[in-house]
XYZ file of C-alpha atoms in Angstrom:
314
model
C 111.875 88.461 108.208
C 110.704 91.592 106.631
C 108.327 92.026 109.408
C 110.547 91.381 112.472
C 112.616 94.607 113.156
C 108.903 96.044 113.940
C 107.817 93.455 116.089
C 108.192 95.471 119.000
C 106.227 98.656 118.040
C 103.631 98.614 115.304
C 102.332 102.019 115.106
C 103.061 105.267 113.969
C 102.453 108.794 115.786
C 101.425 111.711 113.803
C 103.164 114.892 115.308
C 101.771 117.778 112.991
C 98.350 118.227 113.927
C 97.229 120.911 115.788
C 97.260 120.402 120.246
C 95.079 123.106 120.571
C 91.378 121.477 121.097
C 89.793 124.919 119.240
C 92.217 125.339 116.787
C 92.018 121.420 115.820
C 87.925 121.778 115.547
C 88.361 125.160 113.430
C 90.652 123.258 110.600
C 88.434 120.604 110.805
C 85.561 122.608 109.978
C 87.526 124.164 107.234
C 89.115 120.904 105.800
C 85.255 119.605 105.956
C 84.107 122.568 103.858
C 87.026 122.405 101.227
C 86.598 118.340 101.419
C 82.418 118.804 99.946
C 83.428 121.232 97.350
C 86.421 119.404 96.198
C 83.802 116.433 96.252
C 80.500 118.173 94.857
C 83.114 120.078 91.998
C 84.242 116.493 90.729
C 80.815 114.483 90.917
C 78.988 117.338 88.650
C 81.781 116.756 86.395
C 81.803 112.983 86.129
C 77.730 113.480 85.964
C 77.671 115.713 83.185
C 80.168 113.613 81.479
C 78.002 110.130 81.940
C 74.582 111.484 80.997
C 75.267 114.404 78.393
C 75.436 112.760 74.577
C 77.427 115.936 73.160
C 80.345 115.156 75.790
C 81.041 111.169 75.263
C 83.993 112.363 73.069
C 87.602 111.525 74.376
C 88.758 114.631 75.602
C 85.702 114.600 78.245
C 85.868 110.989 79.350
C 89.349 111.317 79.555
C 88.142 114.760 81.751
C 85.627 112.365 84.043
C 88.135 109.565 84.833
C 90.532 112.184 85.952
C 87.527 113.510 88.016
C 87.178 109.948 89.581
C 91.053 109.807 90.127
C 90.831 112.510 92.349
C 87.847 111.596 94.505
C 89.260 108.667 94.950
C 92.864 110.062 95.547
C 91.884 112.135 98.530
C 89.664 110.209 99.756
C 92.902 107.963 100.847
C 93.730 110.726 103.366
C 90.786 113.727 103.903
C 88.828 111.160 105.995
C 91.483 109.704 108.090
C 92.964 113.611 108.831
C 89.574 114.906 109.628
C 89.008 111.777 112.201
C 92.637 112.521 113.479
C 91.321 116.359 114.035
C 88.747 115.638 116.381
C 90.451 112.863 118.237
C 94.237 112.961 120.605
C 95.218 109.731 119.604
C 96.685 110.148 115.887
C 98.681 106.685 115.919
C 98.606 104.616 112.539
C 99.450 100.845 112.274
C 102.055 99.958 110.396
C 99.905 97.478 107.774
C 97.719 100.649 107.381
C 100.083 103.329 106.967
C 101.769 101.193 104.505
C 98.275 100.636 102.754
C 97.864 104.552 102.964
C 101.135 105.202 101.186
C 100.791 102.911 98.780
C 96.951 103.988 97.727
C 97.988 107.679 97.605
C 101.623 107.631 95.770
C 99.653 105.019 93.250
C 96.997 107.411 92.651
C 98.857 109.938 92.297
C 101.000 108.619 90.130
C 97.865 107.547 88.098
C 96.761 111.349 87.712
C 99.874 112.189 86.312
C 100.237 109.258 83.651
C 96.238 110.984 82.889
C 97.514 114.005 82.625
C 99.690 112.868 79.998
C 96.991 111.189 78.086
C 95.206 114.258 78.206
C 98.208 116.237 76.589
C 98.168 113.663 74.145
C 94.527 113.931 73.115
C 94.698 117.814 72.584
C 98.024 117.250 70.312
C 96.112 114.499 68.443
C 92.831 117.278 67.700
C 95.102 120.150 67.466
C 98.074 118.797 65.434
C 96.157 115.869 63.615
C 92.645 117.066 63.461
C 91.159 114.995 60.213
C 93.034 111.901 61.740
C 91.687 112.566 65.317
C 88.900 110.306 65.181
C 90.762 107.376 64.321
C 93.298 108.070 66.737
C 91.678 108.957 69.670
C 89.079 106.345 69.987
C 86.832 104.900 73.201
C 88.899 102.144 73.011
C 92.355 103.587 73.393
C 91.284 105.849 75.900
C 89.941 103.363 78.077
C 93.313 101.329 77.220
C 95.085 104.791 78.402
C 93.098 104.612 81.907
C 93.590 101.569 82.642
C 97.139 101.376 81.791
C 97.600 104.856 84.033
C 96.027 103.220 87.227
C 97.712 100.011 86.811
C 101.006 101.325 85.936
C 100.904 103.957 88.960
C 99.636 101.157 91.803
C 102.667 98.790 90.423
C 104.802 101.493 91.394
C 103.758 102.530 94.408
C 102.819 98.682 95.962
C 106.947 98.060 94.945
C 107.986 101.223 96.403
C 105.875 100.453 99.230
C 107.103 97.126 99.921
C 110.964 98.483 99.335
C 110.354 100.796 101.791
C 108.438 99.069 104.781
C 110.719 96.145 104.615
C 113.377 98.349 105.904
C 114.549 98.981 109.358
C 112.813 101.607 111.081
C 114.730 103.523 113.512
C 113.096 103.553 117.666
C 111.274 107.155 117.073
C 108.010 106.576 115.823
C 106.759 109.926 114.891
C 105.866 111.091 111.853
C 106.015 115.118 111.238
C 103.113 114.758 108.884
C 99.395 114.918 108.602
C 99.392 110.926 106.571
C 102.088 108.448 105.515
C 103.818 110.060 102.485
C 107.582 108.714 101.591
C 109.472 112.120 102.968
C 108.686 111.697 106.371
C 109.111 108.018 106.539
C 112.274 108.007 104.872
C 113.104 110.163 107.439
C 112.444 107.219 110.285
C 115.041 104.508 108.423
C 117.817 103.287 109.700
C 119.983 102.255 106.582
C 121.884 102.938 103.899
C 120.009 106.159 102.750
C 122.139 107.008 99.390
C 120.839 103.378 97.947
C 116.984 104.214 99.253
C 116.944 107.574 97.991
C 118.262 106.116 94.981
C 115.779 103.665 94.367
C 113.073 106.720 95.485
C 114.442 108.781 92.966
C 114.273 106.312 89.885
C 110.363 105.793 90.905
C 109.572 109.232 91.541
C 111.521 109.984 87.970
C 109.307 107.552 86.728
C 105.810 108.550 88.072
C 106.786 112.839 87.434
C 109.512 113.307 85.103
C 108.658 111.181 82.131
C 104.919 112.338 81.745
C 106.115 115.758 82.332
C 108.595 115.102 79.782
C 105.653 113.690 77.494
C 103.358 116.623 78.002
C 106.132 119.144 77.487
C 106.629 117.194 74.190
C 103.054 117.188 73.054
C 102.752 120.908 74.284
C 105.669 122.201 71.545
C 104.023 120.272 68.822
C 100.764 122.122 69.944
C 102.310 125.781 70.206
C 103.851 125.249 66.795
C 100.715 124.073 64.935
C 98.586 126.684 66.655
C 101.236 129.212 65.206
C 100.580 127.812 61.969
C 96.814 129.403 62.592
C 95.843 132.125 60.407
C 93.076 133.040 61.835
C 92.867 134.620 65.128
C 90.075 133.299 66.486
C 91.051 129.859 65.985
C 94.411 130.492 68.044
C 92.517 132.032 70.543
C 90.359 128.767 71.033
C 92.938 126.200 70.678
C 94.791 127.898 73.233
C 91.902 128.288 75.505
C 91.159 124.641 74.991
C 94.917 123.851 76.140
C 95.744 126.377 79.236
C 93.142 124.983 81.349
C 94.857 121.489 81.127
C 98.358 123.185 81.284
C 97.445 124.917 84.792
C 96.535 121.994 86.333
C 99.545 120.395 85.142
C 101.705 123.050 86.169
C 100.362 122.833 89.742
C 100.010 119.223 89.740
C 103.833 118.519 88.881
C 105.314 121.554 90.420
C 104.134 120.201 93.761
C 104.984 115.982 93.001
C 108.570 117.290 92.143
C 108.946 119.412 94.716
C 108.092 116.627 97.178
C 109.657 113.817 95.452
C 112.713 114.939 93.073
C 114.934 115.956 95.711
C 117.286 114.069 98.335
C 115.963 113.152 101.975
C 118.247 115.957 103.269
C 116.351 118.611 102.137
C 113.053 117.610 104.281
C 111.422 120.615 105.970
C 108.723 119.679 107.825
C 106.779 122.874 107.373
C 107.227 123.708 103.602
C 106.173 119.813 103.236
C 103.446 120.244 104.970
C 102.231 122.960 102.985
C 102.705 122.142 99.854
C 100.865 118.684 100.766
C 97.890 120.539 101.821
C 98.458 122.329 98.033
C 98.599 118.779 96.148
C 96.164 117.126 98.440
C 92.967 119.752 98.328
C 93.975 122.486 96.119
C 94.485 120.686 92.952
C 91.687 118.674 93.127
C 89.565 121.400 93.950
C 90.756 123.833 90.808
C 90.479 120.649 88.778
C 86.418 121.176 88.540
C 86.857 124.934 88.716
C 89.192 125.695 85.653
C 87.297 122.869 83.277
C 84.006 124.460 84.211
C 84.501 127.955 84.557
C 86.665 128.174 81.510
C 84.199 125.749 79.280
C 80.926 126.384 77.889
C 80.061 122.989 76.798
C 80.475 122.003 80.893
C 78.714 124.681 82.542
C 75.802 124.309 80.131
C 75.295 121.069 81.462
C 76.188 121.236 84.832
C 73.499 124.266 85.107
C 71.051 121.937 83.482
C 72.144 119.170 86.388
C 71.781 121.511 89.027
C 68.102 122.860 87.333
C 67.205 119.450 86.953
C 68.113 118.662 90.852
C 66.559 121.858 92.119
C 63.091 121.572 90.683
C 63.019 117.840 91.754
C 63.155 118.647 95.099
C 60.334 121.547 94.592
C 57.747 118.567 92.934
């Protein structure tokens, strides 16, 4: 039954990409380019976290996962946009654009939960520092991955199959580059104050709460940095901490932007863009602000790199 008001069309159209033949290989070429450094940025990282000794502490495994998350996260979409750049038909299934969603909101959702257990380890070896090692040990931070992938994929897969069992109206296309919940809330015929509803409480659940939690681990930081006397020591605890609290900015800023707000307000354009923001920008600063604003990480990312280039020279 949930099936059966599709039965007679079973694919989606995706109406945002580019007609022009030129235009459509130039972004490709420039999605491509983005797409390697995004992935090159995020492998050094998750390298120099698996084979450096000095970095198996929490903060940088906790660093690495999030490093995975993000390969992983846009590797749900990149591929499938670049394919739909050099090709004219951009139709999805149904099964697979439902798979789509349901990969990237989960994810997603995951790197925010990770985000929070990151703000949680810097307010554990900030505010607790003598304690920290008892705290924040391998075991509750791979307890704190695990829990952030499995509790983001629950989410999405019953958002997922809330939405899709829904009646879609005739139009079938999608003014979007991949299957995110805006547009395709945007296609139902039904009662949309109970579906945005239901939206709301997940998205609420997925952005505002570890917000909330980070904003809550963040005071306790500012005040015990305060507490500082010396002026150095400020200087590097809050060094430590902006990195992480730029990402999240960005990170957040964009999920609640897209997600925190009723179907009425869907603008096609300024969606689109701030996809392309959440999709390749954050997950390309993500290696770029922990490695160009931490010693510890460049050192051994130049030594990977070193180590690469004069093994191709033997």
């Amino acid at each position: 039954m949930i099936w059966e008001n599709h039965s007679l069309w079973l694919e989606f159209v995706f109406l945002s990409y580019p007609s022009n033949r030129d235009l459509c290989v130039l972004t490709f070429l420039g999605i491509i380019l983005v797409y390697i450094f995004l992935l090159t940025g995020n492998a050094l990282i998750m390298m120099a976290v698996w084979t450096e000794t000095r970095l198996h502490t929490p903060m940088y495994y906790l660093l690495g996962c999030l490093s995975g998350l993000e390969v992983c996260y846009t590797a749900v979409v990149v591929p499938h946009m670049m394919a739909n750049m050099l090709q004219s038909d951009r139709t999805i299934g149904l099964l697979a654009c439902a798979t789509q969603m349901t990969f990237l909101i989960g994810l997603g959702s995951a790197d925010c939960f990770l985000l929070a257990a990151m703000a949680y380890d810097r307010y554990a070896a900030i505010c607790h520092p003598l304690q920290y090692p008892l705290i924040m040990t391998l075991t509750l931070c791979v307890r704190l991955v695990v829990a952030s992938v499995t509790l983001g994929l629950f989410l999405s897969l019953q958002l997922a199959i809330f939405i899709f069992s829904l009646p879609f109206c005739e139009t079938r296309g999608i003014q979007h580059f991949f299957c995110d919940i805006p547009p395709l809330m945007c296609l139902l015929c039904a009662n949309s104050h109970i579906h945005e509803l239901s939206v709301l409480v997940a998205a609420t659940l997925a952005i505002a709460v570890p917000f909330f939690l980070i904003a809550t681990s963040y005071a306790f930081i500012v005040n015990a940095v305060l507490k500082i006397n010396s002026a150095a020591g400020r200087s590097r605890a809050f060094s430590t901490c902006s990195s992480h609290l730029m990402v999240v900015l960005l990170q957040y800023g964009c999920c609640a932007f897209m997600y925190l707000r009723p179907k009425s307000s869907f603008n096609p354009k300024k969606d689109q863009f701030v996809s392309l923001i959440y999709i390749f920008i954050t997950p390309l600063l993500n290696p770029l602000i922990y490695t160009l604003r931490n010693s510890e990480m460049k050192g051994t990312i130049g030594k990977i790199l070193t180590r690469k280039c004069l093994s191709q020279y033997k």
